[in-house]
Amino acid sequence: MISQESHGPGESHGPRESAAGPGDAAAPVLQVRDLRKTFQPRGLLNAGQPVVAVDGVSFALAGGSTLAVVGESGSGKTTLARMIMGLEPPTSGSVEFFGRAQPRRMRTRDRRAHARVIQMVFQNPYRSLDPRQSVGAAVEEVLRHHFDLGRQDGRARTAELFDMVRLAHNLLDALPRELSGGQRQRVCIARALATNPRAIVLDEAVAALDVLVQAQVLNLLADVQEQTDVSYLFVTHDLAVVRQIADDVLVMKSGRVVEHGPAGEVLDHPEHPYTRLLRDSVPRPGWKPARRPADDSPTVPA
Amino acid sequence: MSALVPARTGPLRGSGGGATVAIRCFGAFAVLLVLLPLCAPLIAPADPNAGDVLSVLQPPSSQHWLGTDASGRDLFSRLVFGSRTALLGPLVVVLIATSVGTALGVLAAWNRGWVDSLIGRLFDLVFSFPSMLLALLFVTVMSPGLFSAALAVSIAFVPAIGRLVRSTALREVNEPYVQALYTQGFGPVRLCVRHVLPNLWPVIVAQVTMSFGYAMVELAGISFLGLGVQDPTADWGAMINTGQGSIVRGFPQESLYSGIVLVLAVVCFLSLGDLLSERRDGGRR
Ligand SMILES: Nc1ncnc2c1ncn2[C@@H]1O[C@H](COP(=O)(O)OP(=O)(O)OP(=O)(O)O)[C@@H](O)[C@H]1O
Ligand SMILES: [Mg+2]
């Protein structure tokens, strides 16, 4: 069905792919070691006091698995994701894909190879598509940049990707502003899938969507994972979502990892007080939107 | 130039219908102004450079609709042909200034760091030079004429366009869509040309239109000083100058008419630019 399915990062495709090249097939898709990022605030008044956004984060992401990164706003989740994506050079530490370290400053060919391994879906679906480009063209552009496809094949493969994320074909020529938030987020997912990546970073990809669409997109992600064995790094602050989709969870606070382990274990028996706080500050299962959150009596519907 | 009447800036179409009508009117006038030099030989009843010593400083008549100048040349024909240099000059200016300014502005916004600082200082340097002075410098080094004057004004206009493009591009470059494309491994040139620039078009078009008007004034000023277009070529700025001699003899028509068409044309382009940039500001996503 998918003509490029075999073009995994485990195979060599000439000099172009060398930067993220074959690497070690047994190594995890993504390995982050002691990653740190400090921002030096500019400006006259608050100069001097650096902000430590990410502080010594290490983890590994195995093939076909889902790692959730949770933490309050400002805990450094987006900064972590941006460093992994090469959008922000780390202050120190390393990011490895299949055991191969990512260069600190990536040139265009490095980024191109990198895009074949990992993709990102950004936090804001309203701004992550070029407002002047039809959404079909956006996906097709990425496809044809990475694969040697003619116009016809590019078009056909784009339609396949739209099927995969359950978007109607009549939306291919629509501009982003003509789409709903959920539809745009699906376009972004389709675009991320276009390169057949081994991992996708989703930065609060469903946070802006309503509960129903959120559930659809989550199911969609699960289906895609089943089909392609892609790994997810799922940034969220919704613990209910974590329980639903994640294998492992990493809890961040002020740039540090305070807890890391299998999702069920961490959520059921949190060891760190901060995790407990996070868990207790979200609605439990059985909570009804109609009821006020303060109402703590555990009523289970019949 | 019909691209100056865009109907494509979608998001806030309905809002400001009055502005849209005004844009259409000024746009239509601008198109007429642009057609004028192209059709000059068809419109002008006489050769603009053919003098007749027997009919100098004639009042308007059926033969000379706007009268004649001190050399007996038909003023109406000279005004019509004068539109050629009056529009060609600013056209050269906006072409050079916009391409150089846009390239530098996008370069600065994309690279930031020392590239940005360097380009910023360059803009400051050029900006601190009065454009008249720059023009004087150029016509002395080269030779008086439309081209050296236009080149000088182009350079003087680069900082304004460059700074505007830089600040707009800086905002655009930080948009997630650019970052998403960046992570896809697109090269910086392709990203800027295919994605960033098209999104800056509304800003650039508004600025170009306004610069066109300003360039007209600057070039007319230079020609007025005798450093731009040279006699006998007809030019509005130069005609204001040559007409001065006859004002004291009681014949203000040459300076007056060329002054009026110049002001009308400049007002048209400035207003059009103003309206376009207003609509752009109101229409930001
Ligand atoms: N470019 C930057 N310059 C300076 N400080 C920054 C920059 N980017 C992020 N920070 C700071 O780093 C910290 C972490 O920000 P980050 O965006 O990673 O948080 P987050 O966990 O994604 O939050 P949210 O859940 O709200 O998206 C914040 O204190 C923020 O102010
Ligand atoms: Mg964030």
Coordinates of C-alpha atoms and ligand atoms in Angstrom, one line a residue:
Chain A
M1 CA 0.0 0.0 0.0
I2 CA 2.6 2.5 1.0
S3 CA 5.4 2.6 -1.5
Q4 CA 8.0 4.0 0.8
E5 CA 7.3 1.8 3.7
S6 CA 10.6 0.0 3.3
H7 CA 12.6 3.2 3.4
G8 CA 13.2 3.0 7.1
P9 CA 16.2 4.6 8.7
G10 CA 17.6 1.1 9.1
E11 CA 18.6 1.1 5.4
S12 CA 21.2 3.2 3.7
H13 CA 20.2 5.4 0.8
G14 CA 23.5 6.8 -0.3
P15 CA 25.4 9.8 1.0
R16 CA 22.3 11.9 1.7
E17 CA 21.2 9.8 4.5
S18 CA 24.6 9.5 6.2
A19 CA 23.9 12.1 8.9
A20 CA 21.2 10.1 10.7
G21 CA 22.3 7.0 8.8
P22 CA 21.8 3.4 9.7
G23 CA 23.3 3.7 13.2
D24 CA 22.6 0.8 15.6
A25 CA 19.4 -1.0 14.8
A26 CA 19.2 -2.4 18.4
A27 CA 19.6 1.1 20.0
P28 CA 16.5 3.0 20.9
V29 CA 15.0 5.3 18.4
L30 CA 15.8 8.3 20.5
Q31 CA 18.1 8.6 23.5
V32 CA 18.5 11.8 25.4
R33 CA 21.4 12.2 27.8
D34 CA 21.7 14.8 30.5
L35 CA 20.1 17.5 28.3
R36 CA 20.2 21.0 29.6
K37 CA 19.0 24.3 28.3
T38 CA 19.5 27.7 29.9
F39 CA 18.2 30.9 28.4
Q40 CA 20.1 34.1 29.1
P41 CA 17.4 36.8 29.3
R42 CA 18.2 39.8 27.3
G43 CA 17.2 43.3 28.2
L44 CA 18.6 45.8 30.6
L45 CA 16.5 45.2 33.7
N46 CA 16.6 41.4 34.2
A47 CA 20.0 40.7 32.6
G48 CA 22.2 38.3 34.4
Q49 CA 19.8 35.8 35.9
P50 CA 19.7 32.8 33.5
V51 CA 16.5 30.7 33.2
V52 CA 17.1 27.0 33.4
A53 CA 14.4 25.6 31.1
V54 CA 15.6 22.0 31.0
D55 CA 17.9 20.7 33.6
G56 CA 19.7 17.3 33.1
V57 CA 16.9 15.3 31.4
S58 CA 17.8 11.7 30.2
F59 CA 15.5 9.1 28.8
A60 CA 15.2 6.6 26.0
L61 CA 12.4 6.0 23.6
A62 CA 12.0 2.5 22.3
G63 CA 10.7 1.6 18.9
G64 CA 6.9 1.4 18.8
S65 CA 6.4 2.7 22.2
T66 CA 4.8 5.9 23.6
L67 CA 6.5 8.0 26.2
A68 CA 4.4 10.7 27.8
V69 CA 6.0 13.9 29.2
V70 CA 3.9 15.6 31.7
G71 CA 4.4 18.6 33.9
E72 CA 2.9 22.0 34.6
S73 CA 3.1 25.0 32.3
G74 CA 6.6 26.3 32.1
S75 CA 8.3 23.0 33.2
G76 CA 10.3 22.9 30.0
K77 CA 8.4 20.4 28.0
T78 CA 8.3 22.4 24.8
T79 CA 12.0 23.4 25.2
L80 CA 12.9 19.7 25.5
A81 CA 10.9 18.9 22.3
R82 CA 12.5 21.8 20.4
M83 CA 16.0 20.6 21.3
I84 CA 15.2 17.1 20.2
M85 CA 13.9 18.6 16.9
G86 CA 17.0 20.6 16.4
L87 CA 15.1 23.9 16.7
E88 CA 17.1 24.9 19.7
P89 CA 20.7 24.0 20.4
P90 CA 21.2 22.3 23.8
T91 CA 23.3 24.1 26.3
S92 CA 24.8 20.7 27.1
G93 CA 24.0 17.0 26.8
S94 CA 23.3 14.9 23.8
V95 CA 20.4 13.7 21.6
E96 CA 20.9 10.4 19.8
F97 CA 18.9 8.7 17.1
F98 CA 19.6 5.0 16.8
G99 CA 22.8 5.5 18.8
R100 CA 24.1 8.3 16.6
A101 CA 24.5 11.7 18.1
Q102 CA 22.8 14.6 16.5
P103 CA 25.2 17.4 15.5
R104 CA 24.8 20.6 17.5
R105 CA 24.3 22.8 14.5
M106 CA 22.5 21.0 11.8
R107 CA 23.0 21.8 8.1
T108 CA 20.2 21.4 5.6
R109 CA 21.2 17.8 4.7
D110 CA 21.4 16.9 8.4
R111 CA 17.9 18.3 8.9
R112 CA 16.6 16.4 5.9
A113 CA 17.9 13.1 7.2
H114 CA 16.7 14.0 10.7
A115 CA 13.2 14.6 9.3
R116 CA 13.2 11.0 8.1
V117 CA 13.7 9.8 11.6
I118 CA 11.6 12.1 13.7
Q119 CA 8.8 14.5 13.1
M120 CA 6.9 17.0 15.3
V121 CA 3.3 18.1 15.6
F122 CA 3.3 21.5 17.1
Q123 CA 1.2 22.8 20.0
N124 CA -0.8 25.3 18.0
P125 CA -2.8 23.8 15.1
Y126 CA -3.8 27.3 14.0
R127 CA -0.3 28.4 13.1
S128 CA 1.6 25.4 12.1
L129 CA 0.5 25.5 8.4
D130 CA 1.5 28.0 5.8
P131 CA -1.7 30.2 5.6
R132 CA -1.2 30.6 1.8
Q133 CA -0.7 27.0 0.9
S134 CA -3.5 24.5 0.5
V135 CA -3.3 21.7 3.0
G136 CA -2.9 19.1 0.3
A137 CA 0.0 21.0 -1.2
A138 CA 1.6 21.3 2.3
V139 CA 1.6 17.5 2.7
E140 CA 2.7 16.9 -0.9
E141 CA 5.5 19.3 -0.7
V142 CA 7.0 17.4 2.2
L143 CA 6.5 14.1 0.4
R144 CA 8.2 15.2 -2.8
H145 CA 11.0 16.8 -0.9
H146 CA 11.9 13.5 0.7
F147 CA 10.9 11.0 -2.0
D148 CA 11.4 10.9 -5.7
L149 CA 7.8 11.1 -6.6
G150 CA 6.2 12.6 -9.7
R151 CA 3.2 14.9 -9.6
Q152 CA 0.8 12.1 -10.0
D153 CA 2.3 9.8 -7.4
G154 CA 2.7 12.7 -5.0
R155 CA -0.9 13.5 -5.3
A156 CA -1.9 9.8 -4.8
R157 CA 0.2 9.4 -1.8
T158 CA -1.1 12.6 -0.3
A159 CA -4.6 11.2 -0.7
E160 CA -3.5 8.0 1.0
L161 CA -2.2 10.0 4.0
F162 CA -5.4 11.9 4.1
D163 CA -7.2 8.6 4.3
M164 CA -4.9 7.5 7.1
V165 CA -5.8 10.5 9.2
R166 CA -9.5 10.2 8.1
L167 CA -9.7 13.5 6.3
A168 CA -12.0 13.8 3.3
H169 CA -10.4 14.2 -0.1
N170 CA -12.4 17.3 -0.8
L171 CA -10.2 19.1 1.8
L172 CA -7.1 18.5 -0.2
D173 CA -7.4 21.9 -1.9
A174 CA -8.6 23.8 1.2
L175 CA -6.6 26.5 2.8
P176 CA -5.8 26.1 6.5
R177 CA -8.2 28.8 7.5
E178 CA -11.0 26.9 6.0
L179 CA -10.4 24.0 8.3
S180 CA -11.4 23.4 11.9
G181 CA -8.8 23.0 14.6
G182 CA -9.2 19.2 14.7
Q183 CA -8.9 19.0 10.9
R184 CA -5.8 21.1 10.9
Q185 CA -4.2 18.9 13.6
R186 CA -4.9 15.9 11.4
V187 CA -3.3 17.6 8.4
C188 CA -0.2 18.2 10.7
I189 CA -0.2 14.6 11.7
A190 CA -0.5 13.6 8.0
R191 CA 2.4 15.9 7.2
A192 CA 4.4 14.4 10.0
L193 CA 3.6 10.9 8.7
A194 CA 4.7 11.9 5.2
T195 CA 8.4 11.0 5.7
N196 CA 7.6 7.7 7.3
P197 CA 9.4 8.8 10.5
R198 CA 10.4 6.3 13.3
A199 CA 9.2 8.7 16.0
I200 CA 6.8 11.7 16.3
V201 CA 7.0 14.4 18.9
L202 CA 3.5 15.6 19.7
D203 CA 3.5 18.8 21.7
E204 CA 0.1 19.0 23.4
A205 CA -1.3 18.0 20.0
V206 CA -4.8 17.4 21.3
A207 CA -4.9 20.0 24.0
A208 CA -6.6 22.6 21.8
L209 CA -9.3 20.2 20.7
D210 CA -12.7 19.4 22.1
V211 CA -13.1 16.1 24.0
L212 CA -14.8 14.3 21.1
V213 CA -12.2 15.3 18.4
Q214 CA -9.5 14.6 21.0
A215 CA -10.7 11.1 21.4
Q216 CA -10.8 10.6 17.6
V217 CA -7.3 11.9 17.2
L218 CA -6.0 9.7 20.0
N219 CA -7.6 6.6 18.4
L220 CA -6.1 7.7 15.1
L221 CA -2.6 7.9 16.6
A222 CA -3.0 4.4 18.2
D223 CA -4.1 3.0 14.8
V224 CA -1.1 4.6 13.0
Q225 CA 1.2 3.2 15.7
E226 CA -0.2 -0.3 15.1
Q227 CA 0.2 0.1 11.4
T228 CA 3.7 1.6 11.2
D229 CA 5.3 0.8 14.6
V230 CA 6.1 4.5 15.0
S231 CA 7.1 5.8 18.5
Y232 CA 5.5 8.8 20.1
L233 CA 6.9 11.3 22.5
F234 CA 3.7 12.7 23.8
V235 CA 3.8 16.0 25.6
T236 CA 0.7 16.7 27.6
H237 CA -0.6 17.8 30.9
D238 CA -3.7 15.7 30.7
L239 CA -3.1 12.6 32.9
A240 CA -6.3 10.9 31.6
V241 CA -4.7 11.0 28.1
V242 CA -1.5 9.6 29.5
R243 CA -3.3 6.6 31.0
Q244 CA -5.0 6.0 27.7
I245 CA -2.1 6.0 25.4
A246 CA 1.3 6.0 27.1
D247 CA 3.6 3.0 27.9
D248 CA 5.9 5.2 30.1
V249 CA 5.6 8.5 31.6
L250 CA 8.2 11.2 32.5
V251 CA 7.1 13.8 35.0
M252 CA 8.9 17.1 34.8
K253 CA 9.0 20.0 37.2
S254 CA 11.1 23.2 36.7
G255 CA 13.1 21.5 34.0
R256 CA 14.0 18.4 36.0
V257 CA 12.7 14.9 35.8
V258 CA 11.0 14.1 39.1
E259 CA 9.6 10.7 38.2
H260 CA 10.0 8.3 35.3
G261 CA 8.5 4.8 34.9
P262 CA 5.7 2.7 33.4
A263 CA 2.6 4.9 33.1
G264 CA 0.2 2.7 35.1
E265 CA 2.7 2.4 38.0
V266 CA 3.5 6.0 38.1
L267 CA -0.1 7.1 38.0
D268 CA -1.4 4.5 40.5
H269 CA 1.5 4.7 42.9
P270 CA 3.2 8.0 42.5
E271 CA 6.4 8.3 44.6
H272 CA 7.1 11.9 44.2
P273 CA 4.8 14.3 46.0
Y274 CA 4.7 16.5 42.8
T275 CA 3.3 13.6 40.8
R276 CA 0.7 13.0 43.4
L277 CA -0.2 16.7 43.3
L278 CA -0.5 16.5 39.5
R279 CA -2.6 13.4 39.7
D280 CA -4.9 14.8 42.3
S281 CA -5.5 18.0 40.5
V282 CA -7.1 16.3 37.5
P283 CA -10.6 14.9 37.5
R284 CA -10.8 11.1 38.3
P285 CA -12.5 8.6 36.2
G286 CA -16.2 8.7 36.9
W287 CA -16.1 12.5 37.0
K288 CA -19.0 14.0 35.1
P289 CA -18.5 17.3 33.3
A290 CA -22.0 18.4 34.5
R291 CA -21.0 18.0 38.1
R292 CA -18.9 20.6 39.8
P293 CA -15.2 19.5 40.3
A294 CA -15.4 20.4 44.0
D295 CA -18.0 17.6 44.5
D296 CA -15.7 14.8 45.6
S297 CA -18.3 12.1 46.4
P298 CA -17.4 9.1 44.3
T299 CA -20.6 8.5 42.4
V300 CA -20.4 5.8 39.8
P301 CA -23.3 5.9 37.3
A302 CA -25.4 2.8 37.3
Chain B
M1 CA 0.9 47.4 -11.9
S2 CA -2.6 46.0 -11.9
A3 CA -1.3 43.8 -9.1
L4 CA -1.7 46.9 -6.9
V5 CA -5.5 46.3 -6.8
P6 CA -5.4 42.9 -5.1
A7 CA -8.6 41.2 -4.2
R8 CA -6.9 38.3 -2.5
T9 CA -6.3 39.3 1.1
G10 CA -9.0 37.1 2.3
P11 CA -9.4 37.0 6.1
L12 CA -11.1 40.3 6.7
R13 CA -12.7 40.9 3.4
G14 CA -16.0 42.4 4.4
S15 CA -14.5 44.8 6.9
G16 CA -13.7 48.3 5.6
G17 CA -15.7 48.2 2.4
G18 CA -15.1 52.0 2.1
A19 CA -11.4 51.4 2.1
T20 CA -11.8 48.8 -0.7
V21 CA -13.7 51.3 -2.9
A22 CA -11.0 53.9 -2.3
I23 CA -8.3 51.4 -3.1
R24 CA -10.1 50.6 -6.4
C25 CA -10.4 54.3 -7.3
F26 CA -6.8 55.1 -6.5
G27 CA -5.8 51.9 -8.1
A28 CA -7.7 52.7 -11.3
F29 CA -6.0 56.2 -11.4
A30 CA -2.6 54.6 -10.8
V31 CA -3.3 52.2 -13.8
L32 CA -4.2 55.2 -15.9
L33 CA -1.0 57.0 -14.9
V34 CA 1.0 53.9 -15.9
L35 CA -0.8 53.7 -19.2
L36 CA -0.1 57.3 -20.0
P37 CA 3.6 57.0 -20.8
L38 CA 2.9 53.9 -22.8
C39 CA 0.3 55.6 -25.0
A40 CA 2.0 59.0 -25.0
P41 CA 2.5 59.1 -28.8
L42 CA -1.2 58.3 -29.3
I43 CA -2.4 61.0 -26.9
A44 CA -0.1 63.9 -27.5
P45 CA -1.2 66.1 -30.4
A46 CA 2.3 67.5 -31.1
D47 CA 6.0 66.6 -30.9
P48 CA 6.9 67.5 -27.3
N49 CA 10.4 68.7 -28.4
A50 CA 9.4 70.7 -31.5
G51 CA 9.7 74.4 -30.6
D52 CA 8.2 77.2 -32.7
V53 CA 9.8 80.6 -32.0
L54 CA 6.8 82.3 -33.5
S55 CA 4.4 80.9 -30.9
V56 CA 6.2 81.1 -27.5
L57 CA 4.2 81.4 -24.2
Q58 CA 0.9 81.1 -26.0
P59 CA -2.3 80.9 -23.9
P60 CA -4.5 77.8 -24.2
S61 CA -6.0 77.5 -27.6
S62 CA -7.6 74.9 -29.8
Q63 CA -4.2 74.2 -31.3
H64 CA -2.3 74.2 -28.0
W65 CA -4.7 72.9 -25.4
L66 CA -2.6 74.1 -22.5
G67 CA -0.6 76.7 -24.4
T68 CA 3.1 76.7 -25.1
D69 CA 6.3 77.2 -23.1
A70 CA 9.1 79.7 -23.5
S71 CA 10.5 77.7 -26.5
G72 CA 7.1 77.5 -28.2
R73 CA 6.7 73.8 -27.4
D74 CA 3.2 72.4 -26.9
L75 CA 2.7 72.1 -23.1
F76 CA 0.1 69.4 -23.2
S77 CA 2.3 67.1 -25.2
R78 CA 5.2 67.8 -22.9
L79 CA 3.1 66.9 -19.9
V80 CA 2.0 63.7 -21.6
F81 CA 5.6 62.7 -22.6
G82 CA 6.9 64.0 -19.2
S83 CA 5.0 61.1 -17.6
R84 CA 7.6 58.8 -19.1
T85 CA 10.5 59.9 -17.0
A86 CA 8.2 60.7 -14.1
L87 CA 7.1 57.1 -13.9
L88 CA 10.2 55.3 -15.2
G89 CA 12.4 56.9 -12.6
P90 CA 10.3 55.7 -9.6
L91 CA 9.8 52.3 -11.2
V92 CA 13.6 51.9 -11.4
V93 CA 13.8 53.0 -7.8
V94 CA 11.2 50.7 -6.4
L95 CA 12.6 47.7 -8.4
I96 CA 16.1 48.2 -7.0
A97 CA 15.2 49.4 -3.5
T98 CA 12.6 46.7 -3.0
S99 CA 14.7 43.8 -4.2
V100 CA 17.8 44.9 -2.3
G101 CA 15.8 45.9 0.8
T102 CA 13.7 42.7 0.8
A103 CA 16.7 40.5 0.4
L104 CA 18.7 42.2 3.2
G105 CA 15.6 42.4 5.4
V106 CA 14.9 38.6 5.1
L107 CA 18.6 37.8 5.4
A108 CA 18.8 39.7 8.7
A109 CA 15.6 38.2 10.1
W110 CA 16.6 34.7 9.2
N111 CA 20.1 34.7 10.4
R112 CA 19.8 37.2 13.3
G113 CA 23.0 37.5 15.3
W114 CA 25.9 39.3 13.7
V115 CA 24.4 39.3 10.2
D116 CA 21.4 41.1 11.6
S117 CA 23.6 43.6 13.4
L118 CA 25.7 44.2 10.4
I119 CA 22.8 44.9 8.1
G120 CA 21.2 47.0 10.8
R121 CA 24.3 49.2 11.0
L122 CA 24.4 49.4 7.2
F123 CA 20.8 50.7 7.2
D124 CA 21.6 53.2 9.9
L125 CA 24.6 54.5 7.8
V126 CA 22.6 54.9 4.6
F127 CA 19.6 56.3 6.5
S128 CA 21.7 59.0 8.1
F129 CA 22.7 60.3 4.7
P130 CA 20.2 62.8 3.3
S131 CA 19.0 61.4 -0.1
M132 CA 19.6 64.8 -1.8
L133 CA 23.2 64.6 -0.7
L134 CA 23.5 61.1 -2.0
A135 CA 22.0 62.2 -5.3
L136 CA 24.5 65.1 -5.5
L137 CA 27.3 62.6 -4.9
F138 CA 26.1 60.3 -7.6
V139 CA 25.5 62.9 -10.3
T140 CA 29.0 64.3 -9.7
V141 CA 30.7 60.9 -9.8
M142 CA 28.6 59.6 -12.7
S143 CA 26.8 62.2 -14.8
P144 CA 23.6 64.2 -14.4
G145 CA 20.7 62.2 -15.7
L146 CA 17.7 60.1 -14.8
F147 CA 19.6 56.9 -14.2
S148 CA 22.2 58.2 -11.7
A149 CA 19.5 60.1 -9.9
A150 CA 17.3 57.0 -9.7
L151 CA 20.3 54.9 -8.5
A152 CA 21.0 57.4 -5.7
V153 CA 17.3 57.5 -4.6
S154 CA 17.2 53.6 -4.7
I155 CA 20.0 53.4 -2.3
A156 CA 18.5 56.0 -0.1
F157 CA 15.2 54.0 0.0
V158 CA 16.8 50.6 0.9
P159 CA 16.8 51.1 4.7
A160 CA 13.1 52.0 5.0
I161 CA 12.0 48.9 3.0
G162 CA 14.7 46.7 4.6
R163 CA 13.7 47.6 8.1
L164 CA 10.0 47.0 7.5
V165 CA 10.7 43.7 5.8
R166 CA 13.1 42.6 8.6
S167 CA 10.6 43.3 11.4
T168 CA 7.7 41.6 9.5
A169 CA 9.9 38.6 8.5
L170 CA 11.1 38.3 12.1
R171 CA 7.6 37.7 13.2
E172 CA 6.9 35.3 10.3
V173 CA 10.1 33.3 10.9
N174 CA 9.0 32.5 14.4
E175 CA 5.6 31.2 13.3
P176 CA 5.3 27.5 13.9
Y177 CA 4.7 26.8 10.3
V178 CA 8.1 28.0 9.3
Q179 CA 9.6 26.0 12.1
A180 CA 7.7 22.9 11.0
L181 CA 9.0 23.4 7.5
Y182 CA 12.5 23.9 8.9
T183 CA 12.4 20.6 10.7
Q184 CA 11.4 19.0 7.4
G185 CA 14.8 19.7 6.1
F186 CA 14.0 22.4 3.6
G187 CA 16.9 24.7 2.8
P188 CA 16.8 28.3 4.0
V189 CA 16.6 29.8 0.5
R190 CA 13.7 27.7 -0.5
L191 CA 11.9 28.3 2.8
C192 CA 12.3 32.0 2.5
V193 CA 11.4 32.3 -1.2
R194 CA 8.5 29.8 -1.2
H195 CA 7.0 30.4 2.2
V196 CA 8.2 33.4 4.1
L197 CA 8.2 35.9 1.2
P198 CA 4.7 35.2 -0.2
N199 CA 3.4 35.8 3.3
L200 CA 5.1 39.2 3.4
W201 CA 3.7 40.3 0.0
P202 CA 0.8 42.4 1.4
V203 CA 3.4 44.4 3.4
I204 CA 5.8 44.7 0.6
V205 CA 3.2 45.8 -2.0
A206 CA 1.9 48.5 0.3
Q207 CA 5.4 49.8 0.9
V208 CA 6.3 49.6 -2.8
T209 CA 3.3 51.7 -3.7
M210 CA 4.1 54.4 -1.2
S211 CA 7.8 54.3 -2.1
F212 CA 6.8 54.9 -5.7
G213 CA 5.1 58.2 -4.6
Y214 CA 8.0 59.3 -2.5
A215 CA 10.5 58.4 -5.3
M216 CA 8.5 60.6 -7.6
V217 CA 8.9 63.6 -5.3
E218 CA 12.6 62.9 -4.7
L219 CA 13.4 62.5 -8.4
A220 CA 11.3 65.6 -9.4
G221 CA 13.3 67.5 -6.8
I222 CA 16.6 66.3 -8.3
S223 CA 15.4 67.2 -11.8
F224 CA 14.2 70.5 -10.5
L225 CA 17.7 71.2 -9.4
G226 CA 18.9 70.4 -12.9
L227 CA 20.7 67.2 -11.8
G228 CA 18.2 64.7 -13.1
V229 CA 16.4 64.6 -16.4
Q230 CA 18.1 67.1 -18.8
D231 CA 16.5 69.5 -21.2
P232 CA 15.0 69.0 -23.8
T233 CA 13.6 65.8 -22.5
A234 CA 10.2 66.5 -21.0
D235 CA 9.9 65.7 -17.3
W236 CA 7.5 67.1 -14.7
G237 CA 10.2 68.0 -12.2
A238 CA 12.4 69.6 -14.8
M239 CA 9.4 71.5 -16.3
I240 CA 8.7 73.1 -12.9
N241 CA 12.2 74.4 -13.1
T242 CA 12.3 75.6 -16.6
G243 CA 8.9 77.1 -16.2
Q244 CA 10.2 79.4 -13.4
G245 CA 11.7 81.8 -15.9
S246 CA 8.3 82.5 -17.4
I247 CA 6.5 82.9 -14.1
V248 CA 8.0 86.3 -13.6
R249 CA 7.0 87.2 -17.1
G250 CA 3.4 86.5 -16.1
F251 CA 3.1 83.0 -17.6
P252 CA 3.0 80.5 -14.7
Q253 CA 1.4 77.7 -16.7
E254 CA 4.4 75.5 -17.3
S255 CA 5.4 75.2 -13.7
L256 CA 1.8 75.2 -12.6
Y257 CA 0.5 72.4 -14.8
S258 CA 3.6 70.1 -14.2
G259 CA 3.3 70.8 -10.5
I260 CA -0.3 69.9 -10.4
V261 CA 0.1 66.6 -12.3
L262 CA 3.1 65.7 -10.1
V263 CA 1.1 66.4 -6.9
L264 CA -1.9 64.4 -8.2
A265 CA 0.3 61.4 -9.1
V266 CA 2.2 61.5 -5.8
V267 CA -1.0 61.8 -3.8
C268 CA -2.5 58.9 -5.7
F269 CA 0.4 56.5 -4.9
L270 CA 0.8 57.6 -1.3
S271 CA -2.9 57.2 -0.6
L272 CA -3.0 53.9 -2.3
G273 CA 0.0 52.7 -0.3
D274 CA -1.5 54.0 2.9
L275 CA -4.8 52.3 2.3
L276 CA -3.1 49.0 1.4
S277 CA -1.0 49.0 4.6
E278 CA -4.0 50.0 6.7
R279 CA -6.0 47.1 5.3
R280 CA -2.9 44.8 5.9
D281 CA -2.7 45.9 9.6
G282 CA -6.4 45.3 10.0
G283 CA -6.3 42.0 8.2
R284 CA -3.5 40.3 10.2
R285 CA -4.5 36.8 11.2
Ligands
LIG1 N1 13.2 31.4 23.9 C1 13.2 31.5 25.2 N2 13.8 32.5 25.8 C2 13.8 32.7 27.2 N3 13.1 31.8 28.0 C3 12.4 30.8 27.4 C4 12.4 30.6 26.0 N4 11.7 29.5 25.7 C5 11.2 29.1 26.9 N5 11.7 29.8 28.0 C6 11.4 29.6 29.4 O1 11.7 28.2 29.7 C7 10.7 27.7 30.6 C8 10.1 26.5 30.0 O2 9.3 26.8 28.9 P1 8.5 25.8 28.0 O3 7.9 26.5 26.9 O4 9.5 24.7 27.6 O5 7.4 25.2 29.0 P2 6.3 24.1 28.7 O6 6.5 23.1 29.7 O7 6.2 23.8 27.3 O8 5.0 25.0 29.1 P3 3.5 24.9 28.5 O9 2.8 23.7 29.2 O10 2.8 26.1 29.0 O11 3.6 24.8 27.1 C9 9.8 28.8 30.8 O12 10.1 29.4 32.1 C10 10.0 29.8 29.7 O13 9.8 31.1 30.2
MG2 MG 4.8 24.0 25.8

